[in-house]
Short mmCIF file of N, CA, C and O in Angstrom, two decimals:
data_model
loop_
_atom_site.label_atom_id
_atom_site.label_comp_id
_atom_site.label_asym_id
_atom_site.label_seq_id
_atom_site.Cartn_x
_atom_site.Cartn_y
_atom_site.Cartn_z
N UNK U 1 6.25 21.07 -4.20
CA UNK U 1 6.39 21.52 -2.85
C UNK U 1 7.65 22.37 -2.74
O UNK U 1 7.57 23.56 -2.50
N UNK U 2 8.83 21.79 -2.93
CA UNK U 2 10.09 22.51 -2.93
C UNK U 2 10.60 22.56 -4.36
O UNK U 2 10.36 21.64 -5.14
N UNK U 3 11.33 23.61 -4.72
CA UNK U 3 11.91 23.62 -6.06
C UNK U 3 12.96 22.53 -6.18
O UNK U 3 13.60 22.16 -5.20
N UNK U 4 13.10 21.96 -7.37
CA UNK U 4 14.09 20.88 -7.51
C UNK U 4 15.49 21.42 -7.27
O UNK U 4 15.83 22.52 -7.71
N UNK U 5 16.31 20.67 -6.55
CA UNK U 5 17.66 21.14 -6.26
C UNK U 5 18.52 21.12 -7.52
O UNK U 5 18.36 20.26 -8.38
N UNK U 6 19.40 22.09 -7.63
CA UNK U 6 20.32 22.10 -8.76
C UNK U 6 21.46 21.12 -8.54
O UNK U 6 21.98 20.56 -9.47
N UNK U 7 21.81 20.94 -7.29
CA UNK U 7 22.86 20.01 -6.94
C UNK U 7 22.19 18.73 -6.40
O UNK U 7 21.36 18.80 -5.49
N UNK U 8 22.50 17.55 -6.94
CA UNK U 8 21.82 16.34 -6.47
C UNK U 8 22.09 16.02 -5.01
O UNK U 8 21.35 15.27 -4.40
N UNK U 9 23.12 16.58 -4.40
CA UNK U 9 23.44 16.29 -3.01
C UNK U 9 22.93 17.36 -2.06
O UNK U 9 23.09 17.26 -0.86
N UNK U 10 22.28 18.39 -2.59
CA UNK U 10 21.80 19.47 -1.72
C UNK U 10 20.48 19.08 -1.07
O UNK U 10 19.73 18.26 -1.58
N UNK U 11 20.18 19.70 0.05
CA UNK U 11 18.96 19.44 0.81
C UNK U 11 18.10 20.70 0.73
O UNK U 11 18.61 21.81 0.86
N UNK U 12 16.77 20.57 0.51
CA UNK U 12 15.93 21.76 0.47
C UNK U 12 15.96 22.50 1.80
O UNK U 12 16.14 21.91 2.86
N UNK U 13 15.75 23.79 1.74
CA UNK U 13 15.76 24.64 2.93
C UNK U 13 14.55 24.32 3.80
O UNK U 13 13.41 24.51 3.37
N UNK U 14 14.75 23.82 5.04
CA UNK U 14 13.61 23.46 5.88
C UNK U 14 12.85 24.68 6.39
O UNK U 14 11.72 24.57 6.84
N UNK U 15 13.44 25.87 6.29
CA UNK U 15 12.74 27.07 6.76
C UNK U 15 11.91 27.71 5.65
O UNK U 15 11.23 28.71 5.90
N UNK U 16 11.97 27.18 4.45
CA UNK U 16 11.19 27.74 3.34
C UNK U 16 9.71 27.54 3.62
O UNK U 16 9.29 26.49 4.14
N UNK U 17 8.87 28.52 3.29
CA UNK U 17 7.43 28.37 3.55
C UNK U 17 6.81 27.31 2.65
O UNK U 17 7.18 27.16 1.49
N UNK U 18 5.86 26.57 3.22
CA UNK U 18 5.14 25.56 2.47
C UNK U 18 3.93 26.20 1.79
O UNK U 18 3.47 27.26 2.22
N UNK U 19 3.39 25.60 0.75
CA UNK U 19 2.19 26.15 0.12
C UNK U 19 1.05 26.21 1.12
O UNK U 19 0.94 25.39 2.04
N UNK U 20 0.15 27.18 0.94
CA UNK U 20 -0.96 27.38 1.87
C UNK U 20 -1.96 26.23 1.85
O UNK U 20 -2.56 25.88 2.86
N UNK U 21 -2.17 25.65 0.70
CA UNK U 21 -3.12 24.54 0.62
C UNK U 21 -2.60 23.50 -0.36
O UNK U 21 -1.70 23.76 -1.15
N UNK U 22 -3.21 22.35 -0.31
CA UNK U 22 -2.85 21.29 -1.23
C UNK U 22 -3.31 21.65 -2.63
O UNK U 22 -4.25 22.43 -2.79
N UNK U 23 -2.67 21.13 -3.65
CA UNK U 23 -3.12 21.44 -5.00
C UNK U 23 -4.53 20.92 -5.23
O UNK U 23 -4.93 19.91 -4.65
N UNK U 24 -5.31 21.61 -6.04
CA UNK U 24 -6.69 21.18 -6.26
C UNK U 24 -6.74 19.84 -6.97
O UNK U 24 -5.87 19.51 -7.77
N UNK U 25 -7.77 19.06 -6.64
CA UNK U 25 -7.96 17.76 -7.26
C UNK U 25 -8.57 17.97 -8.64
O UNK U 25 -9.53 18.72 -8.80
N UNK U 26 -8.02 17.31 -9.63
CA UNK U 26 -8.55 17.41 -10.98
C UNK U 26 -9.92 16.76 -11.02
O UNK U 26 -10.12 15.64 -10.54
N UNK U 27 -10.90 17.44 -11.56
CA UNK U 27 -12.28 16.94 -11.58
C UNK U 27 -12.44 15.71 -12.45
O UNK U 27 -13.41 15.00 -12.33
N UNK U 28 -11.49 15.41 -13.35
CA UNK U 28 -11.62 14.27 -14.23
C UNK U 28 -10.94 13.01 -13.73
O UNK U 28 -11.05 11.96 -14.34
N UNK U 29 -10.24 13.08 -12.61
CA UNK U 29 -9.51 11.92 -12.08
C UNK U 29 -10.46 11.07 -11.26
O UNK U 29 -11.15 11.56 -10.37
N UNK U 30 -10.49 9.78 -11.55
CA UNK U 30 -11.33 8.86 -10.79
C UNK U 30 -10.69 8.60 -9.44
O UNK U 30 -9.56 8.13 -9.35
N UNK U 31 -11.43 8.94 -8.36
CA UNK U 31 -10.90 8.77 -7.01
C UNK U 31 -11.40 7.49 -6.36
O UNK U 31 -10.83 7.02 -5.39
N UNK U 32 -12.48 6.92 -6.90
CA UNK U 32 -13.01 5.65 -6.37
C UNK U 32 -13.70 4.90 -7.50
O UNK U 32 -14.37 5.50 -8.34
N UNK U 33 -13.52 3.59 -7.50
CA UNK U 33 -14.16 2.73 -8.50
C UNK U 33 -14.94 1.67 -7.75
O UNK U 33 -14.37 0.88 -7.01
N UNK U 34 -16.26 1.66 -7.93
CA UNK U 34 -17.13 0.70 -7.26
C UNK U 34 -17.87 -0.06 -8.35
O UNK U 34 -18.84 0.43 -8.91
N UNK U 35 -17.39 -1.26 -8.67
CA UNK U 35 -17.98 -2.00 -9.78
C UNK U 35 -17.80 -1.21 -11.06
O UNK U 35 -16.70 -0.79 -11.40
N UNK U 36 -18.89 -0.96 -11.77
CA UNK U 36 -18.82 -0.17 -12.99
C UNK U 36 -19.04 1.32 -12.74
O UNK U 36 -19.10 2.11 -13.67
N UNK U 37 -19.15 1.73 -11.48
CA UNK U 37 -19.34 3.13 -11.11
C UNK U 37 -17.97 3.77 -10.87
O UNK U 37 -17.20 3.29 -10.04
N UNK U 38 -17.69 4.85 -11.58
CA UNK U 38 -16.47 5.61 -11.37
C UNK U 38 -16.82 6.94 -10.74
O UNK U 38 -17.74 7.62 -11.18
N UNK U 39 -16.10 7.33 -9.68
CA UNK U 39 -16.40 8.55 -8.95
C UNK U 39 -15.23 9.51 -9.09
O UNK U 39 -14.09 9.15 -8.81
N UNK U 40 -15.53 10.73 -9.55
CA UNK U 40 -14.53 11.80 -9.60
C UNK U 40 -14.85 12.78 -8.48
O UNK U 40 -15.76 12.54 -7.69
N UNK U 41 -14.14 13.90 -8.44
CA UNK U 41 -14.33 14.87 -7.37
C UNK U 41 -15.71 15.53 -7.43
O UNK U 41 -16.21 16.01 -6.41
N UNK U 42 -16.36 15.54 -8.60
CA UNK U 42 -17.64 16.23 -8.73
C UNK U 42 -18.75 15.38 -9.31
O UNK U 42 -19.92 15.76 -9.23
N UNK U 43 -18.43 14.24 -9.91
CA UNK U 43 -19.41 13.49 -10.68
C UNK U 43 -19.29 12.00 -10.41
O UNK U 43 -18.21 11.47 -10.19
N UNK U 44 -20.44 11.32 -10.48
CA UNK U 44 -20.51 9.87 -10.44
C UNK U 44 -20.78 9.40 -11.86
O UNK U 44 -21.82 9.74 -12.44
N UNK U 45 -19.85 8.65 -12.44
CA UNK U 45 -19.99 8.18 -13.82
C UNK U 45 -20.50 6.74 -13.80
O UNK U 45 -19.88 5.87 -13.21
N UNK U 46 -21.65 6.53 -14.43
CA UNK U 46 -22.25 5.20 -14.53
C UNK U 46 -22.43 4.87 -16.00
O UNK U 46 -22.40 5.77 -16.85
N UNK U 47 -22.67 3.61 -16.34
CA UNK U 47 -22.97 3.27 -17.73
C UNK U 47 -24.24 3.95 -18.25
O UNK U 47 -24.39 4.13 -19.45
N UNK U 48 -25.13 4.35 -17.35
CA UNK U 48 -26.38 5.00 -17.76
C UNK U 48 -26.24 6.51 -17.86
O UNK U 48 -27.18 7.19 -18.25
N UNK U 49 -25.09 7.07 -17.49
CA UNK U 49 -24.90 8.52 -17.56
C UNK U 49 -24.26 9.05 -16.30
O UNK U 49 -23.99 8.31 -15.35
N UNK U 50 -24.06 10.36 -16.27
CA UNK U 50 -23.39 11.00 -15.14
C UNK U 50 -24.43 11.49 -14.13
O UNK U 50 -25.51 11.94 -14.49
N UNK U 51 -24.05 11.39 -12.86
CA UNK U 51 -24.88 11.86 -11.74
C UNK U 51 -24.00 12.80 -10.91
O UNK U 51 -22.84 12.47 -10.62
N UNK U 52 -24.51 13.96 -10.50
CA UNK U 52 -23.70 14.84 -9.64
C UNK U 52 -23.38 14.17 -8.30
O UNK U 52 -24.23 13.51 -7.70
N UNK U 53 -22.15 14.33 -7.84
CA UNK U 53 -21.74 13.72 -6.58
C UNK U 53 -22.32 14.46 -5.38
O UNK U 53 -22.76 13.83 -4.42
N UNK U 54 -22.34 15.78 -5.45
CA UNK U 54 -22.84 16.57 -4.32
C UNK U 54 -24.31 16.27 -4.09
O UNK U 54 -25.14 16.32 -4.99
N UNK U 55 -24.64 15.91 -2.86
CA UNK U 55 -26.01 15.61 -2.50
C UNK U 55 -26.48 14.21 -2.83
O UNK U 55 -27.64 13.87 -2.61
N UNK U 56 -25.60 13.38 -3.35
CA UNK U 56 -26.01 12.01 -3.68
C UNK U 56 -26.09 11.15 -2.42
O UNK U 56 -25.39 11.40 -1.45
N UNK U 57 -26.96 10.17 -2.44
CA UNK U 57 -27.09 9.23 -1.33
C UNK U 57 -26.68 7.85 -1.83
O UNK U 57 -26.95 7.48 -2.97
N UNK U 58 -26.04 7.10 -0.94
CA UNK U 58 -25.50 5.79 -1.28
C UNK U 58 -26.07 4.75 -0.34
O UNK U 58 -26.17 4.97 0.86
N UNK U 59 -26.43 3.60 -0.91
CA UNK U 59 -26.98 2.50 -0.11
C UNK U 59 -26.30 1.21 -0.54
O UNK U 59 -26.08 0.99 -1.73
N UNK U 60 -25.97 0.38 0.45
CA UNK U 60 -25.29 -0.89 0.17
C UNK U 60 -26.11 -2.02 0.78
O UNK U 60 -26.53 -1.95 1.93
N UNK U 61 -26.32 -3.08 0.00
CA UNK U 61 -27.03 -4.28 0.47
C UNK U 61 -26.22 -5.50 0.09
O UNK U 61 -25.72 -5.61 -1.03
N UNK U 62 -26.10 -6.42 1.04
CA UNK U 62 -25.37 -7.67 0.80
C UNK U 62 -26.37 -8.79 0.54
O UNK U 62 -27.34 -8.94 1.27
N UNK U 63 -26.11 -9.57 -0.50
CA UNK U 63 -26.94 -10.73 -0.81
C UNK U 63 -26.01 -11.94 -0.92
O UNK U 63 -25.32 -12.12 -1.92
N UNK U 64 -26.00 -12.77 0.15
CA UNK U 64 -25.10 -13.90 0.26
C UNK U 64 -25.88 -15.20 0.19
O UNK U 64 -27.02 -15.28 0.60
N UNK U 65 -25.22 -16.23 -0.28
CA UNK U 65 -25.70 -17.60 -0.08
C UNK U 65 -24.47 -18.50 0.04
O UNK U 65 -23.40 -18.18 -0.44
N UNK U 66 -24.65 -19.60 0.73
CA UNK U 66 -23.55 -20.53 0.95
C UNK U 66 -23.90 -21.86 0.32
O UNK U 66 -25.07 -22.22 0.18
N UNK U 67 -22.86 -22.57 -0.08
CA UNK U 67 -23.02 -23.91 -0.64
C UNK U 67 -22.10 -24.86 0.11
O UNK U 67 -20.98 -24.51 0.46
N UNK U 68 -22.58 -26.07 0.37
CA UNK U 68 -21.76 -27.12 0.94
C UNK U 68 -21.34 -28.03 -0.20
O UNK U 68 -22.17 -28.49 -0.97
N UNK U 69 -20.04 -28.29 -0.31
CA UNK U 69 -19.52 -29.05 -1.43
C UNK U 69 -18.44 -30.00 -0.94
O UNK U 69 -17.68 -29.67 -0.03
N UNK U 70 -18.37 -31.18 -1.55
CA UNK U 70 -17.29 -32.11 -1.26
C UNK U 70 -16.08 -31.68 -2.09
O UNK U 70 -16.18 -31.57 -3.31
N UNK U 71 -14.94 -31.40 -1.46
CA UNK U 71 -13.78 -30.94 -2.22
C UNK U 71 -13.23 -32.04 -3.13
O UNK U 71 -13.40 -33.24 -2.89
N UNK U 72 -12.54 -31.60 -4.16
CA UNK U 72 -11.98 -32.53 -5.15
C UNK U 72 -10.98 -33.48 -4.53
O UNK U 72 -10.96 -34.68 -4.86
N UNK U 73 -10.16 -32.98 -3.60
CA UNK U 73 -9.15 -33.85 -3.00
C UNK U 73 -9.81 -34.99 -2.22
O UNK U 73 -9.27 -36.10 -2.17
N UNK U 74 -10.99 -34.75 -1.61
CA UNK U 74 -11.66 -35.80 -0.85
C UNK U 74 -12.21 -36.88 -1.79
O UNK U 74 -12.17 -38.07 -1.47
N UNK U 75 -12.68 -36.47 -2.94
CA UNK U 75 -13.18 -37.46 -3.92
C UNK U 75 -12.03 -38.31 -4.44
O UNK U 75 -12.15 -39.54 -4.55
N UNK U 76 -10.89 -37.67 -4.72
CA UNK U 76 -9.72 -38.42 -5.21
C UNK U 76 -9.24 -39.40 -4.15
O UNK U 76 -8.92 -40.55 -4.45
N UNK U 77 -9.19 -38.95 -2.89
CA UNK U 77 -8.75 -39.85 -1.81
C UNK U 77 -9.72 -41.02 -1.62
O UNK U 77 -9.29 -42.14 -1.33
N UNK U 78 -11.02 -40.78 -1.77
CA UNK U 78 -12.00 -41.86 -1.62
C UNK U 78 -11.84 -42.90 -2.72
O UNK U 78 -11.89 -44.11 -2.47
N UNK U 79 -11.63 -42.43 -3.94
CA UNK U 79 -11.46 -43.37 -5.06
C UNK U 79 -10.14 -44.12 -4.94
O UNK U 79 -10.08 -45.34 -5.12
N UNK U 80 -9.05 -43.39 -4.62
CA UNK U 80 -7.75 -44.04 -4.50
C UNK U 80 -7.71 -44.98 -3.29
O UNK U 80 -7.13 -46.06 -3.36
N UNK U 81 -8.33 -44.57 -2.19
CA UNK U 81 -8.31 -45.40 -0.99
C UNK U 81 -9.25 -46.58 -1.07
O UNK U 81 -9.16 -47.51 -0.26
N UNK U 82 -10.17 -46.58 -2.01
CA UNK U 82 -11.13 -47.68 -2.13
C UNK U 82 -10.43 -49.00 -2.43
O UNK U 82 -10.89 -50.06 -2.02
N UNK U 83 -9.30 -48.92 -3.13
CA UNK U 83 -8.54 -50.13 -3.45
C UNK U 83 -7.84 -50.70 -2.23
O UNK U 83 -7.62 -51.91 -2.14
N UNK U 84 -7.48 -49.83 -1.26
CA UNK U 84 -6.72 -50.28 -0.10
C UNK U 84 -7.64 -50.57 1.08
O UNK U 84 -7.67 -51.68 1.60
N UNK U 85 -8.39 -49.57 1.52
CA UNK U 85 -9.30 -49.71 2.65
C UNK U 85 -10.70 -49.35 2.18
O UNK U 85 -11.09 -48.18 2.20
N UNK U 86 -11.45 -50.31 1.78
CA UNK U 86 -12.73 -50.08 1.13
C UNK U 86 -13.68 -49.25 1.96
O UNK U 86 -14.15 -48.21 1.51
N UNK U 87 -13.98 -49.65 3.19
CA UNK U 87 -14.98 -48.97 4.01
C UNK U 87 -14.48 -47.63 4.52
O UNK U 87 -15.20 -46.64 4.47
N UNK U 88 -13.23 -47.58 4.99
CA UNK U 88 -12.72 -46.36 5.59
C UNK U 88 -12.50 -45.23 4.58
O UNK U 88 -12.55 -44.06 4.92
N UNK U 89 -12.25 -45.59 3.33
CA UNK U 89 -12.02 -44.54 2.34
C UNK U 89 -13.30 -43.76 2.04
O UNK U 89 -13.24 -42.61 1.60
N UNK U 90 -14.45 -44.34 2.31
CA UNK U 90 -15.72 -43.64 2.07
C UNK U 90 -15.93 -42.49 3.06
O UNK U 90 -16.74 -41.59 2.80
N UNK U 91 -15.20 -42.49 4.18
CA UNK U 91 -15.30 -41.38 5.13
C UNK U 91 -14.82 -40.05 4.52
O UNK U 91 -15.22 -38.98 4.95
N UNK U 92 -13.94 -40.13 3.51
CA UNK U 92 -13.50 -38.91 2.84
C UNK U 92 -14.67 -38.19 2.17
O UNK U 92 -14.63 -36.97 1.99
N UNK U 93 -15.69 -38.93 1.79
CA UNK U 93 -16.84 -38.30 1.13
C UNK U 93 -17.69 -37.49 2.11
O UNK U 93 -18.57 -36.74 1.69
N UNK U 94 -17.45 -37.64 3.41
CA UNK U 94 -18.18 -36.85 4.40
C UNK U 94 -17.59 -35.46 4.60
O UNK U 94 -18.22 -34.59 5.22
N UNK U 95 -16.39 -35.25 4.07
CA UNK U 95 -15.74 -33.94 4.20
C UNK U 95 -16.50 -32.93 3.34
O UNK U 95 -16.79 -33.18 2.18
N UNK U 96 -16.81 -31.79 3.93
CA UNK U 96 -17.52 -30.73 3.21
C UNK U 96 -16.78 -29.41 3.39
O UNK U 96 -16.15 -29.17 4.42
N UNK U 97 -16.84 -28.56 2.39
CA UNK U 97 -16.32 -27.21 2.50
C UNK U 97 -17.44 -26.24 2.16
O UNK U 97 -18.30 -26.54 1.35
N UNK U 98 -17.40 -25.09 2.81
CA UNK U 98 -18.43 -24.08 2.59
C UNK U 98 -17.90 -23.05 1.60
O UNK U 98 -16.81 -22.52 1.77
N UNK U 99 -18.68 -22.79 0.58
CA UNK U 99 -18.34 -21.80 -0.44
C UNK U 99 -19.32 -20.65 -0.32
O UNK U 99 -20.54 -20.86 -0.32
N UNK U 100 -18.78 -19.44 -0.19
CA UNK U 100 -19.61 -18.24 -0.09
C UNK U 100 -19.69 -17.58 -1.46
O UNK U 100 -18.66 -17.36 -2.09
N UNK U 101 -20.89 -17.27 -1.88
CA UNK U 101 -21.10 -16.57 -3.14
C UNK U 101 -22.19 -15.55 -2.94
O UNK U 101 -23.04 -15.69 -2.08
N UNK U 102 -22.16 -14.54 -3.76
CA UNK U 102 -23.22 -13.55 -3.68
C UNK U 102 -22.86 -12.27 -4.38
O UNK U 102 -21.88 -12.20 -5.13
N UNK U 103 -23.68 -11.27 -4.14
CA UNK U 103 -23.45 -9.96 -4.73
C UNK U 103 -23.62 -8.89 -3.66
O UNK U 103 -24.31 -9.10 -2.67
N UNK U 104 -22.97 -7.77 -3.90
CA UNK U 104 -23.18 -6.58 -3.10
C UNK U 104 -23.85 -5.58 -4.03
O UNK U 104 -23.36 -5.31 -5.12
N UNK U 105 -25.00 -5.10 -3.61
CA UNK U 105 -25.76 -4.17 -4.44
C UNK U 105 -25.51 -2.76 -3.92
O UNK U 105 -25.76 -2.46 -2.76
N UNK U 106 -25.00 -1.89 -4.79
CA UNK U 106 -24.71 -0.50 -4.45
C UNK U 106 -25.66 0.39 -5.24
O UNK U 106 -25.71 0.31 -6.47
N UNK U 107 -26.43 1.21 -4.53
CA UNK U 107 -27.40 2.11 -5.17
C UNK U 107 -26.99 3.55 -4.90
O UNK U 107 -26.78 3.93 -3.75
N UNK U 108 -26.86 4.33 -5.97
CA UNK U 108 -26.57 5.76 -5.84
C UNK U 108 -27.79 6.51 -6.38
O UNK U 108 -28.32 6.19 -7.43
N UNK U 109 -28.22 7.52 -5.60
CA UNK U 109 -29.40 8.31 -5.95
C UNK U 109 -29.09 9.79 -5.77
O UNK U 109 -28.47 10.18 -4.78
N UNK U 110 -29.54 10.58 -6.72
CA UNK U 110 -29.46 12.03 -6.59
C UNK U 110 -30.66 12.61 -7.33
O UNK U 110 -30.71 12.59 -8.57
N UNK U 111 -31.64 13.08 -6.57
CA UNK U 111 -32.88 13.60 -7.17
C UNK U 111 -33.64 12.48 -7.85
O UNK U 111 -33.92 11.45 -7.26
N UNK U 112 -33.94 12.66 -9.12
CA UNK U 112 -34.66 11.64 -9.89
C UNK U 112 -33.73 10.61 -10.52
O UNK U 112 -34.20 9.61 -11.05
N UNK U 113 -32.44 10.84 -10.47
CA UNK U 113 -31.47 9.93 -11.08
C UNK U 113 -31.07 8.85 -10.08
O UNK U 113 -30.83 9.12 -8.92
N UNK U 114 -31.02 7.61 -10.56
CA UNK U 114 -30.64 6.48 -9.70
C UNK U 114 -29.93 5.45 -10.55
O UNK U 114 -30.24 5.24 -11.72
N UNK U 115 -28.95 4.79 -9.93
CA UNK U 115 -28.25 3.70 -10.61
C UNK U 115 -27.95 2.61 -9.58
O UNK U 115 -27.57 2.91 -8.45
N UNK U 116 -28.12 1.37 -10.00
CA UNK U 116 -27.87 0.22 -9.13
C UNK U 116 -26.77 -0.63 -9.77
O UNK U 116 -26.87 -1.03 -10.92
N UNK U 117 -25.71 -0.89 -9.01
CA UNK U 117 -24.61 -1.75 -9.46
C UNK U 117 -24.63 -3.01 -8.61
O UNK U 117 -24.74 -2.95 -7.39
N UNK U 118 -24.53 -4.14 -9.26
CA UNK U 118 -24.44 -5.43 -8.56
C UNK U 118 -23.04 -5.98 -8.77
O UNK U 118 -22.65 -6.28 -9.89
N UNK U 119 -22.32 -6.13 -7.68
CA UNK U 119 -20.92 -6.53 -7.74
C UNK U 119 -20.80 -7.95 -7.19
O UNK U 119 -21.11 -8.19 -6.02
N UNK U 120 -20.35 -8.91 -8.01
CA UNK U 120 -20.19 -10.28 -7.51
C UNK U 120 -19.01 -10.37 -6.55
O UNK U 120 -17.96 -9.78 -6.78
N UNK U 121 -19.21 -11.09 -5.44
CA UNK U 121 -18.17 -11.26 -4.44
C UNK U 121 -18.08 -12.73 -4.05
O UNK U 121 -19.05 -13.48 -4.13
N UNK U 122 -16.86 -13.13 -3.63
CA UNK U 122 -16.65 -14.52 -3.23
C UNK U 122 -16.07 -14.63 -1.83
O UNK U 122 -15.72 -15.73 -1.41
N UNK U 123 -15.95 -13.52 -1.13
CA UNK U 123 -15.39 -13.58 0.21
C UNK U 123 -15.64 -12.31 0.99
O UNK U 123 -15.97 -11.26 0.43
N UNK U 124 -15.47 -12.41 2.29
CA UNK U 124 -15.70 -11.28 3.19
C UNK U 124 -14.78 -10.09 2.92
O UNK U 124 -15.22 -8.96 3.00
N UNK U 125 -13.50 -10.30 2.57
CA UNK U 125 -12.64 -9.14 2.29
C UNK U 125 -13.16 -8.29 1.12
O UNK U 125 -13.05 -7.07 1.15
N UNK U 126 -13.72 -8.92 0.11
CA UNK U 126 -14.28 -8.16 -1.00
C UNK U 126 -15.47 -7.33 -0.56
O UNK U 126 -15.63 -6.18 -0.98
N UNK U 127 -16.31 -7.88 0.30
CA UNK U 127 -17.48 -7.16 0.80
C UNK U 127 -17.02 -5.96 1.63
O UNK U 127 -17.55 -4.85 1.49
N UNK U 128 -16.02 -6.16 2.49
CA UNK U 128 -15.51 -5.06 3.31
C UNK U 128 -14.91 -3.96 2.44
O UNK U 128 -15.08 -2.78 2.73
N UNK U 129 -14.23 -4.34 1.36
CA UNK U 129 -13.64 -3.35 0.47
C UNK U 129 -14.72 -2.49 -0.19
O UNK U 129 -14.58 -1.27 -0.28
N UNK U 130 -15.80 -3.11 -0.65
CA UNK U 130 -16.89 -2.35 -1.27
C UNK U 130 -17.51 -1.40 -0.25
O UNK U 130 -17.77 -0.22 -0.55
N UNK U 131 -17.72 -1.87 0.98
CA UNK U 131 -18.27 -1.00 2.03
C UNK U 131 -17.33 0.19 2.32
O UNK U 131 -17.79 1.32 2.51
N UNK U 132 -16.02 -0.06 2.35
CA UNK U 132 -15.06 1.02 2.58
C UNK U 132 -15.10 2.04 1.45
O UNK U 132 -15.06 3.25 1.70
N UNK U 133 -15.18 1.55 0.22
CA UNK U 133 -15.25 2.47 -0.92
C UNK U 133 -16.51 3.33 -0.86
O UNK U 133 -16.47 4.52 -1.10
N UNK U 134 -17.65 2.71 -0.53
CA UNK U 134 -18.90 3.47 -0.45
C UNK U 134 -18.84 4.49 0.69
O UNK U 134 -19.30 5.63 0.53
N UNK U 135 -18.27 4.12 1.82
CA UNK U 135 -18.14 5.08 2.93
C UNK U 135 -17.25 6.25 2.53
O UNK U 135 -17.54 7.40 2.90
N UNK U 136 -16.20 5.99 1.79
CA UNK U 136 -15.34 7.06 1.32
C UNK U 136 -16.11 8.00 0.39
O UNK U 136 -16.02 9.24 0.52
N UNK U 137 -16.88 7.44 -0.53
CA UNK U 137 -17.64 8.26 -1.47
C UNK U 137 -18.74 9.03 -0.73
O UNK U 137 -19.03 10.17 -1.07
N UNK U 138 -19.33 8.43 0.29
CA UNK U 138 -20.32 9.16 1.11
C UNK U 138 -19.70 10.40 1.74
O UNK U 138 -20.32 11.45 1.80
N UNK U 139 -18.46 10.24 2.21
CA UNK U 139 -17.80 11.41 2.82
C UNK U 139 -17.52 12.49 1.77
O UNK U 139 -17.60 13.68 2.06
N UNK U 140 -17.20 12.09 0.55
CA UNK U 140 -16.99 13.07 -0.52
C UNK U 140 -18.31 13.75 -0.90
O UNK U 140 -18.32 14.95 -1.20
N UNK U 141 -19.39 13.02 -0.90
CA UNK U 141 -20.70 13.57 -1.29
C UNK U 141 -21.21 14.56 -0.24
O UNK U 141 -21.97 15.46 -0.58
N UNK U 142 -20.78 14.41 1.00
CA UNK U 142 -21.24 15.29 2.06
C UNK U 142 -20.52 16.64 2.06
O UNK U 142 -20.96 17.58 2.70
N UNK U 143 -19.39 16.73 1.35
CA UNK U 143 -18.62 17.98 1.32
C UNK U 143 -19.32 19.06 0.53
O UNK U 143 -20.01 18.93 -0.36
#
């Protein structure tokens, strides 16, 4: 942007003209990583081969399931409390926690080429991150 100062204490001239445009993005730099899919400025790199980014369509599907599980601490408390309060310690076994597991399926298509990535997720923040990445790549594909 500005030439490096010769004097470490000098300040660049604020009236100097700025470049007309930002430097071009290198076509080989990965700008987004979605599972095993790497996206550069012009190409979508998949394990099955390269797909052109321009004109590609992206689809995201969430596949969730939940599990109810007795946490380890509740089992330990029930066993330890059994020696002291036999009946009341069994109430610890009624404690349940919900575990979310699943995958987010990302499909990229361009003409006859298609690739499907299944990304394992364990929480809502991971799902939101994948959706944000896909929306970003959709905006790049529309350019």
